[in-house]
Amino acid sequence: MCPKTMIPQIITLFLILSPKINSVNFNYPAVFNFGDSNSDTGELASGLGFQLGTPNGQLYFKTPNGRFCDGRLIVDFLVDAMELPFLNAYLDSIGTPSFRKGCNFAAAGSTILPATATSVSPFSFGVQVSQFLRFKARVLELLAKGKKLAKYLPTEEFFDKGLYMFDVGQNDIAGAFYSKTLDQIIASIPLILVEFETGIKRLYDNGARNFWIHNTGPVGCLTQNVLRFGTDPSKLDELGCVSKHNQAARLFNLQLHALSKKLEGQFSDANVTYVDIYTIKSNLIANYTKYGIYLFLSRTMISLFMVKFVKRNVIAGFEQPIMACCGYGGPPLNYDFRIACGQTKILNGTSVTAKGCADSSDYISWDGIHYTEAANQFVSSQILTGKYSDPPFSDKMPFLLKLKF
């Protein structure tokens, strides 16, 4: 077992021995992102006016930053690989945020279907699209008045040539199981996708041409769902995930893929890329012991490299595929519906705190619902191989290295 203290030395050795590598360049001047907590960089916290507490953000940002994670999200790694800055949340008004290179409209708890009175987030997909349209109109209005704000705002060309990313649908599927049967959920998928298609077409009609669509992950493997719906072992699959949840996710993804191909055919002047997040995450959970740590260096040195070891040489492999790092209750799931990550509450007459684990890089699940930075790094590295996309783009991504020591 190679100790984690050797990571800096291994990185140095890699940089010395490796040939010069071109940095990643998708040639997108800006990214506009839409979605839920998988890519929320502070929208829900800003919109509803709450502070997401520690230990969220403890790794990379060293402080809570509106992300439901111990560090960076998939969207953070992807924009970094594109040599773009992290996306500021649309509603974040503090700290003079710059939107020059894009804007993030994703909000935790959001659904594709319109929000209801009981929804976690009022910012459903249609609302996010409307926010973008207002954002674009306002930006162009301000730029027409002068160049004073130009360094903070995207140009009209940036809107036309930017990348429009989507990672939404998880809450439509997972949340529905609290009130609907599997058959009812499956029957609702076409309606969900009609709403999604409507939003995409609104963006297209307003100049968007580059679309990057993530499908939804294996929601049956989320700690929260395993605890709530998997108490009967017969309802779990071979990975320990809730079978019906994953079945619904796969059916949703099948139809989302078909919609992506339909849009690709209809939008002859657009690029539509479908990304199979479900397979990437399922592979991670199924083979968690085989993967080592995935390291993202400064983009001035190299945009991305992946270190993958056989099990006997793993630097920092995953040890827990389902159990939450930050939670309460201990093994096997370390999750309690009554107390969220970082909270302190009185339970059964005793004050308890949902604390983070000693080393989150051992875990896939951060808080029972969201992934750790380490897991997000892995997923991002797999996305960037291009082989999980339709159309694939692996021939355009020579920067991904697989090293064996």
Short mmCIF file of C-alpha atoms in Angstrom, two decimals:
data_model
loop_
_atom_site.label_atom_id
_atom_site.label_comp_id
_atom_site.label_asym_id
_atom_site.label_seq_id
_atom_site.Cartn_x
_atom_site.Cartn_y
_atom_site.Cartn_z
CA MET A 1 0.00 0.00 0.00
CA CYS A 2 1.51 3.30 -1.07
CA PRO A 3 0.88 5.94 1.64
CA LYS A 4 -1.00 9.12 0.83
CA THR A 5 2.00 11.17 1.96
CA MET A 6 3.76 10.07 -1.23
CA ILE A 7 1.19 11.74 -3.50
CA PRO A 8 3.21 14.99 -3.93
CA GLN A 9 6.34 13.02 -4.84
CA ILE A 10 4.44 10.92 -7.37
CA ILE A 11 2.99 14.06 -8.96
CA THR A 12 6.46 15.57 -9.22
CA LEU A 13 7.82 12.38 -10.79
CA PHE A 14 4.97 12.38 -13.27
CA LEU A 15 5.65 15.97 -14.32
CA ILE A 16 9.36 15.31 -14.77
CA LEU A 17 8.98 12.14 -16.81
CA SER A 18 5.96 13.05 -18.88
CA PRO A 19 6.17 14.76 -22.28
CA LYS A 20 4.60 18.16 -22.76
CA ILE A 21 0.83 17.81 -22.98
CA ASN A 22 -1.57 20.24 -24.59
CA SER A 23 -4.18 21.57 -22.20
CA VAL A 24 -7.82 20.81 -22.73
CA ASN A 25 -9.59 23.20 -25.03
CA PHE A 26 -13.20 22.76 -26.03
CA ASN A 27 -13.07 26.28 -27.48
CA TYR A 28 -16.14 27.37 -25.56
CA PRO A 29 -15.86 30.97 -24.38
CA ALA A 30 -18.47 30.47 -21.64
CA VAL A 31 -20.59 27.82 -19.91
CA PHE A 32 -24.21 28.21 -18.83
CA ASN A 33 -25.30 25.45 -16.48
CA PHE A 34 -28.76 24.24 -15.45
CA GLY A 35 -29.61 21.54 -12.93
CA ASP A 36 -30.00 20.48 -9.32
CA SER A 37 -27.67 19.90 -6.36
CA ASN A 38 -25.29 17.83 -8.48
CA SER A 39 -24.10 21.11 -10.01
CA ASP A 40 -25.39 23.82 -7.65
CA THR A 41 -22.54 26.22 -6.81
CA GLY A 42 -24.59 28.30 -4.39
CA GLU A 43 -27.91 29.07 -6.09
CA LEU A 44 -30.32 27.55 -3.56
CA ALA A 45 -28.43 28.99 -0.59
CA SER A 46 -28.46 32.45 -2.18
CA GLY A 47 -32.03 32.20 -3.40
CA LEU A 48 -33.53 31.02 -0.13
CA GLY A 49 -31.10 32.94 2.05
CA PHE A 50 -29.49 30.26 4.20
CA GLN A 51 -25.93 29.38 5.14
CA LEU A 52 -24.80 25.86 4.34
CA GLY A 53 -22.61 25.00 7.29
CA THR A 54 -19.44 23.04 7.93
CA PRO A 55 -18.02 20.55 7.13
CA ASN A 56 -19.35 21.27 3.62
CA GLY A 57 -16.57 22.74 1.50
CA GLN A 58 -13.85 21.61 3.90
CA LEU A 59 -11.41 20.23 1.31
CA TYR A 60 -10.89 22.58 -1.60
CA PHE A 61 -12.61 25.79 -0.55
CA LYS A 62 -11.81 25.37 3.18
CA THR A 63 -15.20 26.86 4.02
CA PRO A 64 -18.87 26.29 3.12
CA ASN A 65 -19.56 27.78 -0.31
CA GLY A 66 -23.09 26.75 -1.24
CA ARG A 67 -22.04 23.38 -2.64
CA PHE A 68 -23.49 20.23 -1.05
CA CYS A 69 -20.09 18.57 -1.01
CA ASP A 70 -16.81 18.47 0.88
CA GLY A 71 -15.15 20.15 -2.09
CA ARG A 72 -15.59 20.45 -5.83
CA LEU A 73 -18.44 19.22 -7.98
CA ILE A 74 -18.36 17.58 -11.39
CA VAL A 75 -19.17 20.90 -13.04
CA ASP A 76 -16.16 22.47 -11.28
CA PHE A 77 -13.80 19.88 -12.71
CA LEU A 78 -15.31 20.14 -16.18
CA VAL A 79 -15.05 23.92 -16.47
CA ASP A 80 -11.54 23.76 -15.06
CA ALA A 81 -10.62 21.25 -17.76
CA MET A 82 -11.99 23.76 -20.29
CA GLU A 83 -9.67 26.40 -18.78
CA LEU A 84 -12.65 28.39 -17.53
CA PRO A 85 -13.24 29.72 -13.99
CA PHE A 86 -15.71 28.13 -11.59
CA LEU A 87 -19.26 29.25 -12.33
CA ASN A 88 -20.87 31.77 -10.01
CA ALA A 89 -24.48 31.19 -9.05
CA TYR A 90 -26.94 33.47 -10.85
CA LEU A 91 -28.46 34.73 -7.58
CA ASP A 92 -25.17 35.22 -5.73
CA SER A 93 -24.86 38.99 -5.32
CA ILE A 94 -22.00 39.09 -2.79
CA GLY A 95 -18.32 39.43 -3.65
CA THR A 96 -18.76 41.13 -7.05
CA PRO A 97 -19.17 37.84 -8.93
CA SER A 98 -18.02 37.80 -12.54
CA PHE A 99 -20.25 36.19 -15.16
CA ARG A 100 -17.89 36.91 -18.04
CA LYS A 101 -17.19 33.21 -18.67
CA GLY A 102 -20.64 31.90 -17.81
CA CYS A 103 -23.28 31.57 -15.16
CA ASN A 104 -24.81 28.77 -13.10
CA PHE A 105 -28.59 28.52 -12.71
CA ALA A 106 -28.61 25.05 -11.08
CA ALA A 107 -30.30 24.91 -7.67
CA ALA A 108 -30.37 22.03 -5.20
CA GLY A 109 -33.70 20.24 -4.99
CA SER A 110 -34.81 21.44 -8.42
CA THR A 111 -36.94 19.32 -10.73
CA ILE A 112 -37.71 19.39 -14.43
CA LEU A 113 -41.42 19.51 -13.71
CA PRO A 114 -42.75 22.82 -12.33
CA ALA A 115 -42.23 23.26 -8.59
CA THR A 116 -45.15 22.83 -6.19
CA ALA A 117 -45.83 24.30 -2.75
CA THR A 118 -43.97 21.39 -1.15
CA SER A 119 -40.94 21.45 -3.44
CA VAL A 120 -37.50 21.88 -1.90
CA SER A 121 -36.58 24.38 -4.60
CA PRO A 122 -38.85 26.87 -6.40
CA PHE A 123 -36.28 27.06 -9.20
CA SER A 124 -37.49 24.26 -11.47
CA PHE A 125 -35.96 23.81 -14.92
CA GLY A 126 -38.45 26.12 -16.62
CA VAL A 127 -37.72 28.85 -14.08
CA GLN A 128 -33.97 28.39 -14.60
CA VAL A 129 -34.43 28.82 -18.34
CA SER A 130 -36.48 31.98 -17.71
CA GLN A 131 -33.73 33.26 -15.40
CA PHE A 132 -31.21 32.71 -18.16
CA LEU A 133 -33.32 34.56 -20.72
CA ARG A 134 -33.65 37.50 -18.36
CA PHE A 135 -29.93 37.31 -17.61
CA LYS A 136 -29.05 37.40 -21.31
CA ALA A 137 -31.43 40.26 -22.08
CA ARG A 138 -30.14 42.29 -19.15
CA VAL A 139 -26.50 41.64 -20.05
CA LEU A 140 -26.97 42.76 -23.64
CA GLU A 141 -28.87 45.81 -22.44
CA LEU A 142 -26.04 46.83 -20.11
CA LEU A 143 -23.33 46.19 -22.70
CA ALA A 144 -25.19 48.36 -25.20
CA LYS A 145 -24.91 51.27 -22.78
CA GLY A 146 -21.13 51.16 -22.58
CA LYS A 147 -18.05 49.09 -21.78
CA LYS A 148 -17.88 49.80 -18.05
CA LEU A 149 -19.16 46.32 -17.08
CA ALA A 150 -17.71 44.41 -20.03
CA LYS A 151 -15.08 42.63 -17.94
CA TYR A 152 -17.83 41.09 -15.79
CA LEU A 153 -20.36 40.12 -18.46
CA PRO A 154 -20.39 37.73 -21.45
CA THR A 155 -20.61 39.21 -24.92
CA GLU A 156 -23.34 38.28 -27.38
CA GLU A 157 -20.82 36.04 -29.13
CA PHE A 158 -20.21 34.21 -25.86
CA PHE A 159 -23.92 33.44 -25.65
CA ASP A 160 -23.93 32.15 -29.22
CA LYS A 161 -20.78 30.02 -28.94
CA GLY A 162 -21.08 29.03 -25.27
CA LEU A 163 -21.75 25.55 -23.92
CA TYR A 164 -25.14 24.90 -22.33
CA MET A 165 -24.87 22.12 -19.74
CA PHE A 166 -27.72 20.21 -18.10
CA ASP A 167 -27.76 17.84 -15.13
CA VAL A 168 -31.35 17.62 -13.93
CA GLY A 169 -34.00 14.94 -13.47
CA GLN A 170 -32.73 13.14 -10.38
CA ASN A 171 -35.29 14.78 -8.12
CA ASP A 172 -38.15 14.08 -10.53
CA ILE A 173 -37.39 10.36 -10.30
CA ALA A 174 -36.14 9.88 -6.73
CA GLY A 175 -38.61 12.29 -5.17
CA ALA A 176 -41.59 10.67 -6.87
CA PHE A 177 -41.11 7.42 -4.95
CA TYR A 178 -42.36 9.11 -1.78
CA SER A 179 -45.84 9.40 -3.25
CA LYS A 180 -46.07 7.25 -6.39
CA THR A 181 -45.69 3.65 -7.47
CA LEU A 182 -43.05 2.54 -9.95
CA ASP A 183 -45.68 2.22 -12.69
CA GLN A 184 -46.93 5.75 -12.02
CA ILE A 185 -43.39 7.12 -12.15
CA ILE A 186 -42.64 5.35 -15.41
CA ALA A 187 -45.88 6.70 -16.86
CA SER A 188 -44.85 10.25 -15.91
CA ILE A 189 -41.48 10.17 -17.69
CA PRO A 190 -42.82 11.36 -21.09
CA LEU A 191 -44.43 14.38 -19.40
CA ILE A 192 -41.17 15.18 -17.61
CA LEU A 193 -39.27 15.06 -20.88
CA VAL A 194 -41.82 17.23 -22.70
CA GLU A 195 -41.05 19.88 -20.08
CA PHE A 196 -37.32 19.39 -20.63
CA GLU A 197 -37.69 19.57 -24.41
CA THR A 198 -39.68 22.80 -24.08
CA GLY A 199 -36.86 24.38 -22.08
CA ILE A 200 -34.20 23.25 -24.55
CA LYS A 201 -36.17 24.67 -27.46
CA ARG A 202 -36.59 28.00 -25.67
CA LEU A 203 -32.82 28.18 -25.32
CA TYR A 204 -32.30 27.17 -28.95
CA ASP A 205 -34.75 29.83 -30.12
CA ASN A 206 -32.64 32.35 -28.19
CA GLY A 207 -29.36 31.41 -29.82
CA ALA A 208 -28.04 28.40 -27.88
CA ARG A 209 -26.30 25.91 -30.17
CA ASN A 210 -24.05 23.72 -28.01
CA PHE A 211 -25.92 21.39 -25.66
CA TRP A 212 -24.33 18.98 -23.17
CA ILE A 213 -26.93 16.75 -21.49
CA HIS A 214 -26.10 14.53 -18.49
CA ASN A 215 -28.45 11.66 -17.78
CA THR A 216 -29.38 10.86 -14.19
CA GLY A 217 -27.30 8.58 -11.97
CA PRO A 218 -28.25 5.38 -10.12
CA VAL A 219 -30.54 7.04 -7.56
CA GLY A 220 -31.20 3.68 -5.94
CA CYS A 221 -27.60 3.72 -4.70
CA LEU A 222 -27.97 6.95 -2.73
CA THR A 223 -27.67 6.30 1.00
CA GLN A 224 -30.92 8.14 1.72
CA ASN A 225 -32.90 5.90 -0.63
CA VAL A 226 -31.27 2.70 0.59
CA LEU A 227 -32.27 3.57 4.16
CA ARG A 228 -35.81 4.62 3.28
CA PHE A 229 -36.72 2.03 0.64
CA GLY A 230 -34.19 -0.78 1.06
CA THR A 231 -34.92 -2.17 4.51
CA ASP A 232 -36.26 -5.32 2.80
CA PRO A 233 -33.16 -7.04 1.30
CA SER A 234 -35.30 -8.44 -1.52
CA LYS A 235 -35.71 -4.88 -2.82
CA LEU A 236 -31.96 -4.44 -3.26
CA ASP A 237 -29.86 -5.40 -6.26
CA GLU A 238 -26.44 -7.05 -6.27
CA LEU A 239 -24.77 -3.70 -5.48
CA GLY A 240 -26.94 -3.10 -2.43
CA CYS A 241 -28.97 -0.43 -4.28
CA VAL A 242 -32.77 -0.12 -4.45
CA SER A 243 -33.78 -1.96 -7.61
CA LYS A 244 -36.94 -0.03 -8.48
CA HIS A 245 -35.24 3.34 -8.17
CA ASN A 246 -32.50 2.31 -10.56
CA GLN A 247 -35.01 0.75 -12.92
CA ALA A 248 -36.87 4.07 -13.10
CA ALA A 249 -33.61 5.95 -13.63
CA ARG A 250 -32.60 3.65 -16.50
CA LEU A 251 -35.99 4.07 -18.20
CA PHE A 252 -35.78 7.83 -17.78
CA ASN A 253 -32.30 7.81 -19.30
CA LEU A 254 -33.40 5.64 -22.22
CA GLN A 255 -36.06 8.17 -23.15
CA LEU A 256 -33.76 11.12 -22.47
CA HIS A 257 -31.24 9.61 -24.87
CA ALA A 258 -33.94 9.23 -27.51
CA LEU A 259 -34.93 12.87 -26.98
CA SER A 260 -31.30 13.95 -27.36
CA LYS A 261 -31.10 12.15 -30.71
CA LYS A 262 -34.39 13.74 -31.76
CA LEU A 263 -33.07 17.21 -30.92
CA GLU A 264 -29.84 16.43 -32.74
CA GLY A 265 -31.88 15.69 -35.85
CA GLN A 266 -34.12 18.73 -35.50
CA PHE A 267 -31.35 21.22 -34.70
CA SER A 268 -29.20 20.74 -37.79
CA ASP A 269 -27.00 23.70 -36.86
CA ALA A 270 -26.51 22.63 -33.24
CA ASN A 271 -24.31 20.19 -31.32
CA VAL A 272 -26.14 17.90 -28.88
CA THR A 273 -24.02 15.66 -26.65
CA TYR A 274 -25.59 13.06 -24.35
CA VAL A 275 -23.41 11.96 -21.41
CA ASP A 276 -24.02 8.63 -19.67
CA ILE A 277 -23.47 9.54 -16.04
CA TYR A 278 -25.47 6.50 -14.91
CA THR A 279 -22.95 4.01 -16.30
CA ILE A 280 -19.97 5.92 -14.90
CA LYS A 281 -21.42 6.08 -11.40
CA SER A 282 -22.66 2.49 -11.48
CA ASN A 283 -19.20 1.30 -12.52
CA LEU A 284 -17.66 3.26 -9.66
CA ILE A 285 -20.01 1.72 -7.10
CA ALA A 286 -19.62 -1.78 -8.51
CA ASN A 287 -15.81 -1.58 -8.68
CA TYR A 288 -15.00 0.91 -5.94
CA THR A 289 -12.04 -1.08 -4.59
CA LYS A 290 -10.25 -1.00 -7.96
CA TYR A 291 -9.91 2.73 -8.29
CA GLY A 292 -7.19 4.94 -6.87
CA ILE A 293 -7.15 8.65 -6.29
CA TYR A 294 -7.80 10.96 -9.24
CA LEU A 295 -5.70 14.07 -9.18
CA PHE A 296 -6.39 17.35 -10.95
CA LEU A 297 -3.36 19.60 -11.21
CA SER A 298 -3.24 23.30 -11.91
CA ARG A 299 -4.38 23.90 -15.46
CA THR A 300 -1.19 25.90 -16.08
CA MET A 301 0.71 22.63 -15.78
CA ILE A 302 -1.76 20.09 -17.12
CA SER A 303 -5.51 20.10 -17.28
CA LEU A 304 -6.08 16.61 -16.07
CA PHE A 305 -4.42 13.33 -15.45
CA MET A 306 -5.69 10.13 -13.98
CA VAL A 307 -3.73 7.75 -11.79
CA LYS A 308 -5.17 4.27 -11.72
CA PHE A 309 -3.55 1.53 -9.73
CA VAL A 310 -4.17 -2.14 -9.40
CA LYS A 311 -5.53 -2.94 -5.96
CA ARG A 312 -2.23 -3.80 -4.32
CA ASN A 313 -0.78 -0.43 -5.30
CA VAL A 314 -3.73 1.86 -4.62
CA ILE A 315 -2.73 5.22 -3.15
CA ALA A 316 -6.16 6.09 -1.80
CA GLY A 317 -8.89 3.75 -2.95
CA PHE A 318 -12.55 4.03 -2.10
CA GLU A 319 -13.58 1.93 0.87
CA GLN A 320 -17.27 2.81 1.27
CA PRO A 321 -19.58 2.66 -1.79
CA ILE A 322 -22.89 3.40 -0.03
CA MET A 323 -22.27 4.63 3.54
CA ALA A 324 -22.28 8.42 4.02
CA CYS A 325 -19.11 10.20 5.15
CA CYS A 326 -20.93 13.08 6.83
CA GLY A 327 -23.90 11.85 8.82
CA TYR A 328 -25.16 10.31 12.01
CA GLY A 329 -25.90 6.75 13.08
CA GLY A 330 -22.72 4.90 12.27
CA PRO A 331 -22.37 1.82 10.03
CA PRO A 332 -23.70 0.46 7.82
CA LEU A 333 -25.16 3.68 6.36
CA ASN A 334 -24.33 6.48 8.82
CA TYR A 335 -27.46 8.37 7.80
CA ASP A 336 -30.43 9.69 9.74
CA PHE A 337 -33.32 11.55 8.08
CA ARG A 338 -33.71 13.76 11.13
CA ILE A 339 -30.28 15.42 11.01
CA ALA A 340 -28.41 16.66 7.96
CA CYS A 341 -24.64 16.86 7.50
CA GLY A 342 -23.15 19.41 9.90
CA GLN A 343 -26.30 19.92 11.96
CA THR A 344 -26.59 19.55 15.72
CA LYS A 345 -29.95 18.47 17.11
CA ILE A 346 -31.54 16.92 20.17
CA LEU A 347 -32.44 13.33 19.33
CA ASN A 348 -34.01 11.14 21.97
CA GLY A 349 -33.04 13.65 24.64
CA THR A 350 -29.37 13.83 23.62
CA SER A 351 -27.54 16.51 21.66
CA VAL A 352 -25.89 14.92 18.62
CA THR A 353 -24.01 16.25 15.58
CA ALA A 354 -23.84 14.81 12.07
CA LYS A 355 -20.07 14.97 11.65
CA GLY A 356 -17.80 14.38 8.70
CA CYS A 357 -15.61 11.28 8.55
CA ALA A 358 -11.86 11.31 9.07
CA ASP A 359 -11.01 10.89 5.38
CA SER A 360 -13.70 11.65 2.81
CA SER A 361 -11.54 10.28 -0.01
CA ASP A 362 -12.46 6.82 1.27
CA TYR A 363 -16.13 7.48 0.55
CA ILE A 364 -18.27 7.85 -2.55
CA SER A 365 -21.21 9.38 -0.68
CA TRP A 366 -20.62 12.67 1.10
CA ASP A 367 -23.88 13.22 2.99
CA GLY A 368 -26.14 10.38 1.88
CA ILE A 369 -27.43 12.28 -1.16
CA HIS A 370 -24.42 13.90 -2.81
CA TYR A 371 -21.01 12.61 -3.85
CA THR A 372 -17.65 13.43 -2.29
CA GLU A 373 -15.08 15.49 -4.14
CA ALA A 374 -13.03 12.32 -4.64
CA ALA A 375 -15.98 10.60 -6.32
CA ASN A 376 -16.72 13.70 -8.38
CA GLN A 377 -13.10 13.67 -9.55
CA PHE A 378 -13.47 10.10 -10.71
CA VAL A 379 -16.74 10.77 -12.54
CA SER A 380 -15.26 13.85 -14.22
CA SER A 381 -12.21 11.94 -15.38
CA GLN A 382 -14.46 9.34 -16.98
CA ILE A 383 -16.64 11.96 -18.65
CA LEU A 384 -13.52 13.50 -20.15
CA THR A 385 -12.47 10.27 -21.82
CA GLY A 386 -15.32 10.94 -24.23
CA LYS A 387 -16.30 7.28 -24.44
CA TYR A 388 -19.42 7.71 -22.31
CA SER A 389 -20.86 10.34 -24.62
CA ASP A 390 -23.06 10.17 -27.70
CA PRO A 391 -21.59 11.19 -30.00
CA PRO A 392 -18.27 10.09 -28.43
CA PHE A 393 -15.36 12.51 -28.53
CA SER A 394 -12.46 10.39 -27.29
CA ASP A 395 -10.47 11.13 -30.45
CA LYS A 396 -10.54 14.79 -29.47
CA MET A 397 -9.36 14.26 -25.90
CA PRO A 398 -5.71 13.10 -25.98
CA PHE A 399 -4.87 14.71 -22.65
CA LEU A 400 -6.19 11.87 -20.48
CA LEU A 401 -3.37 9.69 -19.25
CA LYS A 402 -3.63 6.33 -17.55
CA LEU A 403 -0.52 5.76 -15.50
CA LYS A 404 0.60 2.55 -13.81
CA PHE A 405 3.47 2.39 -11.35
#
